[in-house]
Short mmCIF file of C-alpha atoms and ligand atoms in Angstrom, two decimals:
data_model
loop_
_atom_site.label_atom_id
_atom_site.label_comp_id
_atom_site.label_asym_id
_atom_site.label_seq_id
_atom_site.Cartn_x
_atom_site.Cartn_y
_atom_site.Cartn_z
CA UNK A 303 6.24 -17.92 15.99
CA UNK A 304 7.45 -21.11 17.77
CA UNK A 305 11.12 -21.98 17.42
CA UNK A 306 12.31 -25.04 15.57
CA UNK A 307 14.93 -26.94 17.60
CA UNK A 308 17.71 -28.95 16.01
CA UNK A 309 20.14 -31.53 17.35
CA UNK A 310 23.23 -32.41 15.31
CA UNK A 311 24.84 -35.82 15.44
CA UNK A 312 28.08 -35.65 13.50
CA UNK A 313 31.71 -36.37 14.35
CA UNK A 314 33.31 -33.64 12.27
CA UNK A 315 33.68 -30.33 14.06
CA UNK A 316 33.88 -28.45 10.77
CA UNK A 317 30.71 -29.94 9.41
CA UNK A 318 28.83 -29.25 12.64
CA UNK A 319 29.91 -25.61 12.64
CA UNK A 320 28.96 -25.29 9.01
CA UNK A 321 25.52 -26.70 9.65
CA UNK A 322 24.95 -24.48 12.66
CA UNK A 323 25.80 -21.34 10.74
CA UNK A 324 23.46 -22.46 7.96
CA UNK A 325 20.54 -23.37 10.21
CA UNK A 326 20.76 -20.21 12.22
CA UNK A 327 20.41 -18.14 9.07
CA UNK A 328 16.78 -19.18 9.14
CA UNK A 329 14.60 -17.11 11.48
CA UNK A 330 13.23 -18.86 14.55
CA UNK A 331 15.60 -21.80 14.53
CA UNK A 332 18.24 -22.94 16.98
CA UNK A 333 20.64 -25.81 17.45
CA UNK A 334 20.02 -26.97 21.01
CA UNK A 335 22.63 -29.71 21.21
CA UNK A 336 25.54 -31.25 19.32
CA UNK A 337 26.67 -34.83 19.66
CA UNK A 338 30.07 -35.79 18.26
CA UNK A 339 30.17 -39.32 19.57
CA UNK A 340 27.35 -41.74 18.90
CA UNK A 341 27.89 -43.28 22.34
CA UNK A 342 26.47 -40.11 23.84
CA UNK A 343 23.21 -40.47 21.99
CA UNK A 344 21.39 -40.89 25.31
CA UNK A 345 21.86 -37.16 25.82
CA UNK A 346 19.05 -36.58 23.40
CA UNK A 347 16.60 -37.48 26.12
CA UNK A 348 17.42 -34.26 27.92
CA UNK A 349 16.11 -32.21 25.03
CA UNK A 350 12.95 -31.73 23.09
CA UNK A 351 14.15 -31.39 19.51
CA UNK A 352 11.97 -31.00 16.43
CA UNK A 353 14.67 -32.17 14.05
CA UNK A 354 17.74 -34.34 14.29
CA UNK A 355 20.41 -34.11 11.64
CA UNK A 356 22.53 -37.25 11.73
CA UNK A 357 25.47 -38.47 9.69
CA UNK A 358 24.22 -41.54 7.87
CA UNK A 359 27.47 -43.41 8.62
CA UNK A 360 26.54 -43.38 12.28
CA UNK A 361 23.23 -45.10 11.76
CA UNK A 362 23.22 -48.77 12.54
CA UNK A 363 20.51 -51.07 13.79
CA UNK A 364 20.93 -49.99 17.41
CA UNK A 365 20.83 -46.28 16.70
CA UNK A 366 17.85 -46.67 14.46
CA UNK A 367 15.95 -48.65 17.10
CA UNK A 368 16.91 -46.17 19.74
CA UNK A 369 15.70 -43.20 17.75
CA UNK A 370 12.42 -44.71 16.72
CA UNK A 371 11.73 -45.85 20.29
CA UNK A 372 12.57 -42.63 22.07
CA UNK A 373 11.66 -39.86 19.72
CA UNK A 374 8.27 -40.14 18.16
CA UNK A 375 7.73 -36.56 17.12
CA UNK A 376 11.19 -35.87 15.85
CA UNK A 377 11.93 -35.72 12.19
CA UNK A 378 15.23 -37.17 11.13
CA UNK A 379 17.37 -35.59 8.43
CA UNK A 380 20.26 -37.69 7.24
CA UNK A 381 23.58 -36.29 6.23
CA UNK A 382 25.61 -38.28 3.72
CA UNK A 383 28.52 -38.05 1.33
CA UNK A 384 26.53 -39.11 -1.71
CA UNK A 385 23.28 -40.73 -2.74
CA UNK A 386 24.77 -44.22 -2.63
CA UNK A 387 25.37 -44.26 1.09
CA UNK A 388 22.96 -46.64 2.65
CA UNK A 389 20.65 -45.34 5.32
CA UNK A 390 17.69 -47.55 4.80
CA UNK A 391 17.66 -48.52 8.47
CA UNK A 392 16.03 -45.32 9.49
CA UNK A 393 12.91 -43.49 8.52
CA UNK A 394 14.40 -40.19 7.45
CA UNK A 395 12.39 -37.32 6.08
CA UNK A 396 15.11 -35.51 4.14
CA UNK A 397 18.65 -36.15 3.04
CA UNK A 398 21.39 -33.55 2.88
CA UNK A 399 24.52 -34.20 0.84
CA UNK A 400 27.88 -32.89 1.96
CA UNK A 401 28.55 -31.30 -1.40
CA UNK A 402 25.18 -29.56 -1.67
CA UNK A 403 24.98 -25.80 -2.15
CA UNK A 404 23.93 -23.51 0.67
CA UNK A 405 20.78 -22.50 -1.15
CA UNK A 406 19.65 -26.00 -1.77
CA UNK A 407 20.16 -26.99 1.88
CA UNK A 408 18.39 -23.87 3.14
CA UNK A 409 15.49 -24.64 0.84
CA UNK A 410 15.15 -28.17 2.18
CA UNK A 411 15.24 -27.08 5.81
CA UNK A 412 12.87 -24.19 5.25
CA UNK A 413 10.41 -26.50 3.61
CA UNK A 414 10.52 -28.87 6.58
CA UNK A 415 10.03 -26.01 9.03
CA UNK A 416 7.19 -24.61 6.94
CA UNK A 417 5.45 -27.98 6.91
CA UNK A 418 5.90 -28.34 10.63
CA UNK A 419 4.55 -24.89 11.42
CA UNK A 420 1.58 -25.10 9.12
CA UNK A 421 0.61 -28.38 10.79
CA UNK A 422 0.38 -26.70 14.16
CA UNK A 423 -3.24 -25.96 15.00
CA UNK A 424 -2.63 -23.11 17.45
CA UNK A 425 -1.25 -20.85 14.77
CA UNK A 426 -3.56 -17.96 14.06
CA UNK A 427 -4.64 -17.00 10.55
CA UNK A 428 -7.46 -14.55 9.80
CA UNK A 429 -10.39 -16.00 7.87
CA UNK A 430 -9.97 -13.77 4.86
CA UNK A 431 -6.55 -14.98 3.77
CA UNK A 432 -4.59 -18.21 3.48
CA UNK A 433 -1.73 -19.14 5.81
CA UNK A 434 0.85 -18.45 3.16
CA UNK A 435 -0.67 -15.06 2.53
CA UNK A 436 -0.66 -14.40 6.27
CA UNK A 437 3.08 -15.17 6.27
CA UNK A 438 3.66 -12.70 3.47
CA UNK A 439 1.40 -10.10 5.04
CA UNK A 440 3.24 -10.41 8.35
CA UNK A 441 6.49 -9.66 6.57
CA UNK A 442 5.02 -6.74 4.64
CA UNK A 443 3.76 -5.29 7.89
CA UNK A 444 7.19 -5.72 9.44
CA UNK A 445 8.52 -3.48 6.70
CA UNK A 446 10.31 -5.98 4.48
CA UNK A 447 10.58 -5.38 0.73
CA UNK A 448 9.38 -7.88 -1.88
CA UNK A 449 12.97 -8.93 -2.47
CA UNK A 450 13.65 -9.44 1.24
CA UNK A 451 10.47 -11.45 1.68
CA UNK A 452 11.34 -13.59 -1.32
CA UNK A 453 14.78 -14.34 0.15
CA UNK A 454 13.36 -15.08 3.59
CA UNK A 455 10.69 -17.47 2.40
CA UNK A 456 12.71 -18.98 -0.44
CA UNK A 457 10.28 -18.06 -3.16
CA UNK A 458 10.70 -15.81 -6.17
CA UNK A 459 10.00 -12.10 -6.05
CA UNK A 460 7.38 -12.73 -8.69
CA UNK A 461 5.55 -15.10 -6.34
CA UNK A 462 5.66 -12.51 -3.57
CA UNK A 463 4.12 -9.96 -5.92
CA UNK A 464 1.36 -12.38 -6.85
CA UNK A 465 0.61 -13.07 -3.19
CA UNK A 466 0.53 -9.34 -2.50
CA UNK A 467 -1.97 -8.78 -5.26
CA UNK A 468 -4.20 -11.51 -3.88
CA UNK A 469 -3.95 -10.12 -0.36
CA UNK A 470 -4.90 -6.65 -1.56
CA UNK A 471 -7.80 -8.02 -3.56
CA UNK A 472 -9.12 -10.13 -0.70
CA UNK A 473 -8.79 -7.47 1.98
CA UNK A 474 -9.55 -4.37 -0.07
CA UNK A 475 -6.43 -2.73 1.33
CA UNK A 476 -3.78 -1.41 -1.03
CA UNK A 477 -1.16 0.50 0.91
CA UNK A 478 1.55 -0.82 3.21
CA UNK A 479 0.41 1.28 6.20
CA UNK A 480 -3.13 -0.01 5.65
CA UNK A 481 -1.94 -3.61 5.55
CA UNK A 482 0.10 -2.98 8.68
CA UNK A 483 -2.97 -1.84 10.59
CA UNK A 484 -4.83 -4.90 9.41
CA UNK A 485 -1.97 -7.11 10.60
CA UNK A 486 -1.96 -5.47 14.01
CA UNK A 487 -5.75 -5.61 14.41
CA UNK A 488 -5.61 -9.31 13.57
CA UNK A 489 -2.65 -9.95 15.84
CA UNK A 490 -0.40 -11.14 13.04
CA UNK A 491 2.19 -8.79 14.49
CA UNK A 492 2.50 -6.64 17.59
CA UNK A 493 2.45 -2.90 17.45
CA UNK A 494 5.98 -2.91 18.85
CA UNK A 495 7.26 -5.04 15.97
CA UNK A 496 6.84 -2.38 13.30
CA UNK A 497 9.87 -0.55 11.99
CA UNK B 1059 -26.30 12.19 -17.32
CA UNK B 1060 -24.55 15.35 -18.47
CA UNK B 1061 -25.47 18.54 -16.67
CA UNK B 1062 -26.40 21.25 -19.16
CA UNK B 1063 -27.07 24.93 -18.56
CA UNK B 1064 -30.84 24.28 -18.65
CA UNK B 1065 -30.80 21.80 -15.73
CA UNK B 1066 -32.28 23.14 -12.51
CA UNK B 1067 -29.61 23.80 -9.91
CA UNK B 1068 -31.76 22.10 -7.25
CA UNK B 1069 -31.92 18.92 -9.35
CA UNK B 1070 -28.16 18.81 -9.53
CA UNK B 1071 -27.97 18.72 -5.73
CA UNK B 1072 -30.67 16.06 -5.55
CA UNK B 1073 -28.64 13.98 -7.95
CA UNK B 1074 -25.43 14.20 -5.97
CA UNK B 1075 -25.48 16.10 -2.76
CA UNK B 1076 -21.70 15.99 -2.40
CA UNK B 1077 -21.77 18.56 -5.23
CA UNK B 1078 -22.71 21.06 -2.51
CA UNK B 1079 -19.04 21.47 -1.73
CA UNK B 1080 -18.44 22.43 -5.35
CA UNK B 1081 -21.13 25.10 -5.17
CA UNK B 1082 -19.59 26.34 -1.98
CA UNK B 1083 -16.28 26.92 -3.68
CA UNK B 1084 -17.99 29.05 -6.32
CA UNK B 1085 -19.64 31.08 -3.57
CA UNK B 1086 -23.06 29.86 -4.60
CA UNK B 1087 -25.44 29.54 -1.68
CA UNK B 1088 -28.59 27.47 -1.34
CA UNK B 1089 -32.03 28.98 -1.90
CA UNK B 1090 -31.90 29.13 -5.69
CA UNK B 1091 -35.54 28.05 -6.09
CA UNK B 1092 -36.26 26.66 -9.54
CA UNK B 1093 -33.52 28.61 -11.29
CA UNK B 1094 -31.43 26.83 -13.93
CA UNK B 1095 -27.68 26.35 -13.71
CA UNK B 1096 -27.22 29.17 -16.23
CA UNK B 1097 -29.33 31.62 -14.25
CA UNK B 1098 -27.66 30.85 -10.93
CA UNK B 1099 -24.19 31.20 -12.47
CA UNK B 1100 -25.10 34.55 -14.00
CA UNK B 1101 -26.48 35.77 -10.70
CA UNK B 1102 -23.26 34.81 -8.90
CA UNK B 1103 -20.84 36.01 -11.60
CA UNK B 1104 -19.62 32.49 -12.24
CA UNK B 1105 -18.23 31.47 -15.65
CA UNK B 1106 -20.91 29.09 -16.98
CA UNK B 1107 -18.63 26.98 -19.18
CA UNK B 1108 -16.16 26.47 -16.37
CA UNK B 1109 -18.88 25.65 -13.86
CA UNK B 1110 -20.36 23.03 -16.19
CA UNK B 1111 -16.98 21.39 -16.73
CA UNK B 1112 -16.27 21.26 -13.01
CA UNK B 1113 -19.69 19.99 -12.06
CA UNK B 1114 -19.79 17.36 -14.80
CA UNK B 1115 -16.34 16.14 -13.86
CA UNK B 1116 -17.68 15.79 -10.35
CA UNK B 1117 -20.88 13.87 -11.08
CA UNK B 1118 -19.55 11.71 -13.90
CA UNK B 1119 -16.18 10.01 -13.55
CA UNK B 1120 -15.93 9.44 -17.29
CA UNK B 1121 -16.80 12.94 -18.34
CA UNK B 1122 -14.11 14.48 -20.46
CA UNK B 1123 -14.36 18.20 -21.27
CA UNK B 1124 -13.72 18.84 -24.95
CA UNK B 1125 -13.14 22.42 -25.97
CA UNK B 1126 -10.19 23.45 -23.82
CA UNK B 1127 -8.99 26.61 -25.40
CA UNK B 1128 -12.07 28.47 -26.44
CA UNK B 1129 -13.45 28.89 -22.98
CA UNK B 1130 -12.15 29.97 -19.59
CA UNK B 1131 -8.67 31.15 -18.53
CA UNK B 1132 -6.16 28.92 -16.71
CA UNK B 1133 -6.24 31.21 -13.72
CA UNK B 1134 -9.87 30.23 -13.17
CA UNK B 1135 -8.91 26.57 -12.92
CA UNK B 1136 -5.95 27.06 -10.61
CA UNK B 1137 -7.98 29.42 -8.41
CA UNK B 1138 -10.62 26.75 -8.05
CA UNK B 1139 -8.02 24.09 -7.30
CA UNK B 1140 -6.40 26.42 -4.78
CA UNK B 1141 -9.70 26.99 -2.96
CA UNK B 1142 -10.18 23.23 -2.85
CA UNK B 1143 -6.72 22.76 -1.35
CA UNK B 1144 -7.57 25.34 1.29
CA UNK B 1145 -10.79 23.48 2.03
CA UNK B 1146 -8.87 20.28 2.68
CA UNK B 1147 -6.41 21.99 4.98
CA UNK B 1148 -8.84 24.22 6.85
CA UNK B 1149 -11.91 22.07 7.00
CA UNK B 1150 -11.87 18.41 5.88
CA UNK B 1151 -8.63 17.35 7.52
CA UNK B 1152 -9.18 19.11 10.88
CA UNK B 1153 -12.72 17.72 10.98
CA UNK B 1154 -11.46 14.17 10.59
CA UNK B 1155 -8.68 14.70 13.12
CA UNK B 1156 -11.20 15.96 15.64
CA UNK B 1157 -13.44 12.95 15.17
CA UNK B 1158 -10.54 10.53 15.59
CA UNK B 1159 -9.46 12.41 18.71
CA UNK B 1160 -12.96 12.06 20.16
CA UNK B 1161 -12.91 8.37 19.36
CA UNK B 1162 -9.62 7.96 21.21
CA UNK B 1163 -11.19 9.61 24.25
CA UNK B 1164 -14.40 7.64 24.21
CA UNK B 1165 -12.95 4.20 23.55
CA UNK B 1166 -10.89 3.24 26.54
CA UNK B 1167 -11.17 -0.46 25.72
CA UNK B 1168 -9.60 -0.32 22.31
CA UNK B 1169 -7.56 2.80 22.63
CA UNK B 1170 -4.60 1.11 20.97
CA UNK B 1171 -6.56 0.44 17.81
CA UNK B 1172 -7.88 3.97 17.52
CA UNK B 1173 -4.44 5.39 18.21
CA UNK B 1174 -3.31 3.28 15.31
CA UNK B 1175 -5.91 4.91 13.07
CA UNK B 1176 -4.77 8.27 14.29
CA UNK B 1177 -1.17 7.54 13.43
CA UNK B 1178 -2.23 6.33 10.01
CA UNK B 1179 -4.21 9.47 9.33
CA UNK B 1180 -1.34 11.66 10.49
CA UNK B 1181 0.92 10.05 7.94
CA UNK B 1182 -1.74 10.56 5.34
CA UNK B 1183 -2.11 14.20 6.23
CA UNK B 1184 1.59 14.73 5.68
CA UNK B 1185 1.43 13.01 2.32
CA UNK B 1186 -1.51 15.17 1.27
CA UNK B 1187 0.34 18.29 2.38
CA UNK B 1188 3.37 17.40 0.28
CA UNK B 1189 1.17 16.73 -2.70
CA UNK B 1190 -0.55 20.08 -2.35
CA UNK B 1191 2.70 22.00 -1.80
CA UNK B 1192 4.21 20.56 -4.94
CA UNK B 1193 1.26 21.71 -7.00
CA UNK B 1194 1.11 25.17 -5.52
CA UNK B 1195 4.84 25.77 -5.71
CA UNK B 1196 5.63 24.18 -9.07
CA UNK B 1197 2.62 23.27 -11.18
CA UNK B 1198 0.36 26.29 -10.80
CA UNK B 1199 3.11 28.89 -11.39
CA UNK B 1200 4.20 26.94 -14.46
CA UNK B 1201 0.62 26.86 -15.79
CA UNK B 1202 0.34 30.62 -15.33
CA UNK B 1203 3.62 31.24 -17.15
CA UNK B 1204 2.44 29.13 -20.08
CA UNK B 1205 -0.83 31.01 -20.28
CA UNK B 1206 0.96 34.37 -20.19
CA UNK B 1207 3.24 33.29 -23.02
CA UNK B 1208 0.29 31.95 -24.96
CA UNK B 1209 -1.47 35.30 -24.70
CA UNK B 1210 1.57 37.42 -25.56
CA UNK B 1211 2.31 38.72 -29.04
CA UNK B 1212 5.76 37.27 -29.29
CA UNK B 1213 7.11 34.06 -27.81
CA UNK B 1214 10.04 34.81 -25.56
CA UNK B 1215 13.01 32.45 -25.65
CA UNK B 1216 12.88 32.15 -21.86
CA UNK B 1217 9.51 30.43 -22.12
CA UNK B 1218 10.98 27.84 -24.44
CA UNK B 1219 13.74 27.24 -21.91
CA UNK B 1220 11.17 26.96 -19.16
CA UNK B 1221 9.34 24.34 -21.18
CA UNK B 1222 12.54 22.42 -21.71
CA UNK B 1223 13.08 22.15 -17.96
CA UNK B 1224 9.53 21.27 -17.08
CA UNK B 1225 6.38 20.38 -18.91
CA UNK B 1226 2.85 19.50 -17.96
CA UNK B 1227 3.69 15.98 -19.10
CA UNK B 1228 6.03 15.69 -16.11
CA UNK B 1229 3.22 16.62 -13.77
CA UNK B 1230 0.87 14.18 -15.48
CA UNK B 1231 3.35 11.37 -14.91
CA UNK B 1232 4.29 12.17 -11.34
CA UNK B 1233 0.77 13.00 -10.18
CA UNK B 1234 0.14 10.30 -7.62
CA UNK B 1235 -2.98 8.69 -6.40
CA UNK B 1236 -3.53 10.45 -3.11
CA UNK B 1237 -6.86 8.75 -2.35
CA UNK B 1238 -5.51 5.24 -1.95
CA UNK B 1239 -4.72 5.54 1.73
CA UNK B 1240 -8.12 7.04 2.47
CA UNK B 1241 -9.71 4.12 0.74
CA UNK B 1242 -7.73 1.76 2.99
CA UNK B 1243 -8.67 3.66 6.11
CA UNK B 1244 -12.35 3.42 5.19
CA UNK B 1245 -12.11 -0.29 4.57
CA UNK B 1246 -10.31 -0.92 7.82
CA UNK B 1247 -13.03 0.88 9.74
CA UNK B 1248 -15.85 -0.79 7.84
CA UNK B 1249 -14.51 -4.31 7.72
CA UNK B 1250 -11.87 -4.93 10.33
CA UNK B 1251 -12.01 -2.55 13.27
CA UNK B 1252 -13.81 -4.08 16.24
CA UNK B 1253 -16.98 -2.01 16.62
CA UNK B 1254 -16.10 0.98 18.82
CA UNK B 1255 -18.34 1.92 21.72
CA UNK B 1256 -19.53 5.13 20.18
CA UNK B 1257 -21.02 3.99 16.90
CA UNK B 1258 -22.29 7.45 16.00
CA UNK B 1259 -18.80 8.90 16.04
CA UNK B 1260 -17.59 6.08 13.89
CA UNK B 1261 -20.31 6.64 11.31
CA UNK B 1262 -19.58 10.34 11.25
CA UNK B 1263 -15.92 9.63 10.67
CA UNK B 1264 -16.78 7.30 7.82
CA UNK B 1265 -19.01 9.92 6.27
CA UNK B 1266 -16.19 12.46 6.40
CA UNK B 1267 -13.75 9.99 4.88
CA UNK B 1268 -16.13 9.12 2.08
CA UNK B 1269 -16.75 12.73 1.27
CA UNK B 1270 -13.07 13.69 1.33
CA UNK B 1271 -12.24 10.72 -0.84
CA UNK B 1272 -14.84 11.61 -3.41
CA UNK B 1273 -13.76 15.22 -3.41
CA UNK B 1274 -10.11 14.29 -3.85
CA UNK B 1275 -11.00 12.01 -6.70
CA UNK B 1276 -12.86 14.78 -8.41
CA UNK B 1277 -10.11 17.25 -7.68
CA UNK B 1278 -7.53 14.97 -9.30
CA UNK B 1279 -9.76 14.54 -12.34
CA UNK B 1280 -9.98 18.30 -12.77
CA UNK B 1281 -6.21 18.50 -12.59
CA UNK B 1282 -5.73 15.70 -15.08
CA UNK B 1283 -8.64 16.24 -17.45
CA UNK B 1284 -9.14 19.99 -17.41
CA UNK B 1285 -5.83 21.60 -16.46
CA UNK B 1286 -3.36 19.21 -18.09
CA UNK B 1287 -4.95 19.00 -21.58
CA UNK B 1288 -5.38 22.75 -21.71
CA UNK B 1289 -1.77 23.44 -20.80
CA UNK B 1290 -0.55 20.72 -23.15
CA UNK B 1291 -2.41 22.31 -26.04
CA UNK B 1292 -0.96 25.69 -25.17
CA UNK B 1293 2.54 24.23 -25.00
CA UNK B 1294 2.17 22.78 -28.49
CA UNK B 1295 0.94 26.05 -29.96
CA UNK B 1296 3.72 28.00 -28.25
CA UNK B 1297 6.34 25.64 -29.73
CA UNK B 1298 4.81 25.99 -33.19
CA UNK B 1299 4.60 29.77 -33.00
CA UNK B 1300 8.16 30.04 -31.74
CA UNK B 1301 9.60 28.05 -34.61
CA UNK B 1302 7.56 30.10 -37.10
CA UNK B 1303 8.63 33.37 -35.50
CA UNK B 1304 12.31 32.40 -35.59
CA UNK B 1305 11.99 31.28 -39.21
CA UNK B 1306 10.51 34.61 -40.24
CA UNK B 1307 12.96 36.68 -38.22
FE1 FE2 C 359 -4.42 19.44 -6.15
FE1 FE2 C 360 -3.29 16.65 -7.22
#
């Protein structure tokens, strides 16, 4: 799976560290650069980020113009103290509040990553099942439990169970070892990945 | 269709040729001409009522034998189940292993995939072995003890204790569905495995898997529909007799 790259633009050391530890909880993500001074924003050009998380206080007309000129494919997530902070200058895709819970932030980021990945054409999904089901199946084949899969994908265990039922019905394969073979034959996972 | 004693043995085989393996286990060989089921059983010293129950369970998934107690002894059932277990270990499983091994050798291009099947079947084999061991070490001896008690004049207290520690209900509940993995293996080969070079081998393997699956299904039905109800009925009668005997003592 391709990695999702993040750049953080935020003055506060503590907030940056907090964000990094949060983001890196999510599989296949990394923070490739941190900028603590908006004057260094040119540094961004050295990287190829998928997401920028930026403190909304730092956004003025210049920054906004700069970002929209230089980074077409980047999605901007704003970081603000509360809903009233103005950040209308920039076309942001998601807003994170400083007092938000871990779960809520993780959910937002996961959703963005999920959208990004499912928009990528090169990703392989077998004909028989949907992309979401392929995600679940991949995790089943890797040996994760329903609960673990639910936590990883930020859905309820009940939803995982429903997906599993559908996968089994569509493929005609009931057991975990059977599903694992299917996943390997269809290159959803590598043989070496299995527990 | 229910097989009755008047049905010709040859017709039974025409109807469902997998039933040949059942005949085999009773020591009945082919060449019975136009003889009926009853005649062939008599000739081979096979208990007719038991044979009919086994064969009907085999050909009809929904068949449910009725009169448990009047007919054959428990030992007859467990002996039959035991022979079937031996068949799996000595014949069905090695046969399938051999075919998979041949496929590994003849399919250099997708060796990895076939090795995967092999690994899968090995796991299955182990599961089957555990299943069989549990029945032979726990369930069958228990069934024999219950039958002995049932046939004795006086119910011994030790039998009651035995029944408190284990009952056929426990077996009924823990008896797992051992055919599921086979079903998966079949489906993977039919639907998802890239066609191997040697198609004949692959078809043979499928045939063996189908026949083992059907046989296991039938075997489980005999355990659950013939053995379990019979033992359960005996357990109830033993309990009743014991409480009457202690009341009168
Ligand atoms: Fe058995
Ligand atoms: Fe069994």
